[in-house]
């Protein structure tokens, strides 16, 4: 079967995009590219450079200067990929709560989006890639043959987030996790809408394996 050159997976925070994207890429022997890491890497670099994150011009200028690379995992420590900024491994630091709290602001700057989208497109145009983000189907790769938009309820996303964190010594109350996801939805709203030709996949009550099976069946459907 001829699989799509590019597969776009978009959706809100906590919908399970990265788990699904990584599994689907493995299944198809495609590159898995989580575009959110670029916004996170830039946010961390701006913080480390001591920039005032509300200084839009300074953050946009930094976006054009720093070199962000995403490579296959270089360590066997549970990572799905390695992220480098100017050659430094930032794979885990970009997941910190400090970055989490600021990344939506940085991702809202048009100059940042212009630069990072351009870099994402260069990778997408090589093909055989599953690209995960918010605006892949609408802005980054509108020509992708398969666009999936994950629709997952806030309650289900909060439940999954808590499950992921179940080994932490102090679990936050579900109301707090829910509120923080709702805040992220608000901040990301400007990029968070499905392309007109996206397939909406409701993942409530579906496991990642079931989601992959659903997509494989969708790709195999008679056209
Ligand atoms: O998916 P994530 O949580 O790693 O995304 C981090 C931030 O980057 C989030 O605020 C949304 C933003 N983002 C974006 O605006 N466009 C993308 N293609 C991917 C992420």
Coordinates of C-alpha atoms and ligand atoms in Angstrom, one line a residue:
X1 CA 0.0 0.0 0.0
X2 CA 1.2 3.5 -0.7
X3 CA 1.2 5.4 2.6
X4 CA 0.9 9.2 2.8
X5 CA 4.1 11.2 2.2
X6 CA 3.3 13.2 5.3
X7 CA 0.9 12.5 8.2
X8 CA -0.1 15.5 10.4
X9 CA -1.4 14.9 13.9
X10 CA -2.8 17.9 15.7
X11 CA -4.8 18.4 18.9
X12 CA -4.8 20.0 22.4
X13 CA -2.3 19.4 25.2
X14 CA -2.7 16.0 26.8
X15 CA -4.6 14.4 24.0
X16 CA -1.9 11.8 23.5
X17 CA -0.5 13.2 20.2
X18 CA 3.1 12.2 21.0
X19 CA 2.3 8.6 22.1
X20 CA 0.2 8.1 19.0
X21 CA 2.6 9.9 16.7
X22 CA 5.7 7.9 17.9
X23 CA 3.8 4.6 17.6
X24 CA 2.5 5.3 14.2
X25 CA 5.9 6.4 13.0
X26 CA 7.4 3.2 14.3
X27 CA 4.7 1.2 12.6
X28 CA 5.3 2.8 9.2
X29 CA 9.0 3.2 9.6
X30 CA 8.6 7.0 9.3
X31 CA 10.4 9.8 11.1
X32 CA 8.5 11.0 14.2
X33 CA 8.7 14.8 14.6
X34 CA 7.1 16.5 17.6
X35 CA 7.2 20.2 16.6
X36 CA 6.3 21.4 20.1
X37 CA 9.9 20.7 21.2
X38 CA 11.1 23.6 19.0
X39 CA 8.9 26.1 20.8
X40 CA 10.0 24.6 24.1
X41 CA 13.7 24.7 23.1
X42 CA 13.5 28.3 22.1
X43 CA 11.7 29.2 25.4
X44 CA 14.4 27.5 27.4
X45 CA 17.2 29.2 25.4
X46 CA 15.5 32.6 25.9
X47 CA 15.3 32.0 29.7
X48 CA 18.9 30.9 29.9
X49 CA 20.0 33.9 27.9
X50 CA 18.3 36.1 30.5
X51 CA 15.8 37.6 28.0
X52 CA 12.6 39.2 29.2
X53 CA 10.1 36.9 27.6
X54 CA 7.6 39.7 27.0
X55 CA 10.3 41.4 24.9
X56 CA 8.8 40.1 21.6
X57 CA 11.5 41.5 19.3
X58 CA 14.3 40.0 21.4
X59 CA 12.7 36.6 21.4
X60 CA 11.9 36.7 17.7
X61 CA 15.5 37.7 17.0
X62 CA 16.7 34.8 19.1
X63 CA 14.5 32.4 17.0
X64 CA 16.4 33.3 13.9
X65 CA 19.8 32.8 15.6
X66 CA 19.7 29.6 17.5
X67 CA 20.1 26.2 15.9
X68 CA 17.6 23.7 17.1
X69 CA 18.1 20.1 16.1
X70 CA 16.0 17.0 16.8
X71 CA 17.8 13.7 16.3
X72 CA 17.1 10.1 17.1
X73 CA 17.6 9.3 20.8
X74 CA 21.3 9.6 21.8
X75 CA 20.7 8.1 25.3
X76 CA 18.7 5.1 26.5
X77 CA 16.9 7.0 29.2
X78 CA 13.3 6.8 28.0
X79 CA 13.5 9.7 25.6
X80 CA 11.8 9.5 22.2
X81 CA 14.4 11.8 20.5
X82 CA 17.2 14.1 21.5
X83 CA 16.8 17.9 21.3
X84 CA 19.9 20.1 20.9
X85 CA 20.1 23.9 21.0
X86 CA 23.3 25.2 19.6
X87 CA 24.7 21.7 20.2
X88 CA 23.6 21.4 23.9
X89 CA 21.3 18.5 24.9
X90 CA 18.1 20.0 26.3
X91 CA 15.8 17.0 25.9
X92 CA 14.8 16.9 29.6
X93 CA 15.1 20.6 30.6
X94 CA 12.5 21.6 28.0
X95 CA 9.9 19.6 30.0
X96 CA 10.4 21.6 33.2
X97 CA 7.4 23.4 34.7
X98 CA 9.2 26.8 34.1
X99 CA 9.3 26.1 30.4
X100 CA 5.8 24.7 30.5
X101 CA 4.5 28.0 32.1
X102 CA 6.1 30.3 29.4
X103 CA 6.0 28.3 26.2
X104 CA 2.6 29.4 25.1
X105 CA 3.7 33.1 25.3
X106 CA 6.8 32.5 23.2
X107 CA 4.7 30.4 20.7
X108 CA 2.3 33.3 20.3
X109 CA 4.8 35.6 18.6
X110 CA 4.4 35.8 14.8
X111 CA 8.1 36.1 14.2
X112 CA 8.8 33.0 16.2
X113 CA 6.1 31.0 14.4
X114 CA 7.4 32.2 11.0
X115 CA 10.9 31.0 11.7
X116 CA 10.1 27.7 13.3
X117 CA 7.4 26.9 10.8
X118 CA 9.9 27.4 8.0
X119 CA 12.3 25.0 9.7
X120 CA 9.5 22.5 10.3
X121 CA 8.5 22.7 6.6
X122 CA 12.1 21.9 5.5
X123 CA 11.9 18.6 7.5
X124 CA 8.3 17.9 6.4
X125 CA 9.1 18.3 2.7
X126 CA 11.6 15.4 3.0
X127 CA 8.5 13.1 3.5
X128 CA 8.0 9.8 5.3
X129 CA 7.3 11.8 8.5
X130 CA 4.6 11.8 11.2
X131 CA 4.5 15.5 12.3
X132 CA 2.8 16.3 15.6
X133 CA 1.7 19.7 16.8
X134 CA -1.2 22.2 16.7
X135 CA -1.0 23.8 13.2
X136 CA 0.6 21.0 11.1
X137 CA -2.6 20.4 9.0
X138 CA -3.5 24.1 8.7
X139 CA -0.2 26.0 8.4
X140 CA 2.9 23.9 8.4
X141 CA 2.0 21.1 6.0
X142 CA -1.5 21.9 4.6
X143 CA -0.7 19.6 1.7
X144 CA -0.3 16.5 4.0
X145 CA -2.4 13.7 2.5
X146 CA -3.5 12.6 6.0
X147 CA -4.4 15.0 8.7
X148 CA -5.7 13.8 12.0
X149 CA -7.1 16.0 14.7
X150 CA -7.4 14.4 18.1
X151 CA -10.6 15.4 19.9
X152 CA -10.3 14.3 23.6
X153 CA -12.4 15.6 26.4
X154 CA -10.8 17.7 29.1
X155 CA -11.8 15.1 31.8
X156 CA -10.1 12.3 29.8
X157 CA -7.0 14.4 29.3
X158 CA -6.8 15.3 33.0
X159 CA -7.2 11.6 33.9
X160 CA -4.4 10.6 31.5
X161 CA -2.0 13.3 32.9
X162 CA -2.6 12.1 36.4
X163 CA -2.0 8.5 35.3
X164 CA 1.3 9.6 33.7
X165 CA 2.4 11.2 37.0
X166 CA 1.2 8.3 39.2
X167 CA 4.7 7.6 40.5
X168 CA 5.3 11.2 41.8
X169 CA 5.3 11.5 45.6
X170 CA 2.7 14.2 45.6
X171 CA -0.1 14.0 43.0
X172 CA -2.0 17.2 42.3
X173 CA -5.7 17.1 42.7
X174 CA -7.6 16.3 39.4
X175 CA -9.3 19.7 39.5
X176 CA -5.8 21.4 39.4
X177 CA -4.7 19.3 36.4
X178 CA -7.9 20.0 34.7
X179 CA -7.6 23.7 35.3
X180 CA -4.0 23.8 34.0
X181 CA -5.0 21.9 30.8
X182 CA -7.9 24.3 30.3
X183 CA -5.5 27.3 30.6
X184 CA -3.2 25.7 28.0
X185 CA -6.2 25.3 25.7
X186 CA -7.0 29.0 26.1
X187 CA -3.5 30.1 25.4
X188 CA -3.1 27.8 22.4
X189 CA -6.5 28.6 21.0
X190 CA -5.1 30.8 18.2
X191 CA -3.6 27.7 16.5
X192 CA -5.9 25.0 17.7
X193 CA -8.5 24.3 15.0
X194 CA -8.7 21.4 12.7
X195 CA -8.1 21.7 9.0
X196 CA -11.2 21.5 6.8
X197 CA -10.1 18.2 5.5
X198 CA -8.8 16.7 8.8
X199 CA -10.1 13.4 10.1
X200 CA -11.4 13.9 13.7
X201 CA -10.4 11.1 15.9
X202 CA -12.1 11.0 19.3
X203 CA -9.7 9.2 21.6
X204 CA -11.9 9.0 24.7
X205 CA -11.8 5.4 25.9
X206 CA -9.4 4.3 23.2
X207 CA -5.9 3.0 23.9
X208 CA -2.9 4.2 21.8
X209 CA -2.8 0.8 20.1
X210 CA -6.5 1.1 19.2
X211 CA -5.8 4.5 17.8
X212 CA -3.0 3.2 15.6
X213 CA -5.2 0.3 14.5
X214 CA -8.0 2.8 13.7
X215 CA -5.6 4.9 11.5
X216 CA -4.2 1.8 9.7
X217 CA -7.8 0.7 8.9
X218 CA -8.6 4.2 7.7
X219 CA -5.5 4.1 5.4
X220 CA -6.5 0.7 4.1
X221 CA -10.1 1.7 3.3
X222 CA -11.3 1.4 -0.3
X223 CA -11.3 4.8 -1.9
Ligands
LIG1 O1 2.8 20.0 22.3 P1 3.6 20.8 23.4 O2 2.9 20.8 24.7 O3 5.0 20.3 23.5 O4 3.7 22.3 22.8 C1 4.3 23.3 23.5 C2 3.8 24.6 23.1 O5 4.1 24.9 21.7 C3 2.3 24.8 23.3 O6 2.1 26.1 23.9 C4 1.7 24.9 21.9 C5 2.9 25.3 21.1 N1 2.9 24.6 19.7 C6 2.4 25.4 18.7 O7 2.0 26.5 18.9 N2 2.5 24.8 17.4 C7 3.0 23.6 17.3 N3 3.0 23.1 16.0 C8 3.4 22.8 18.4 C9 3.3 23.4 19.6

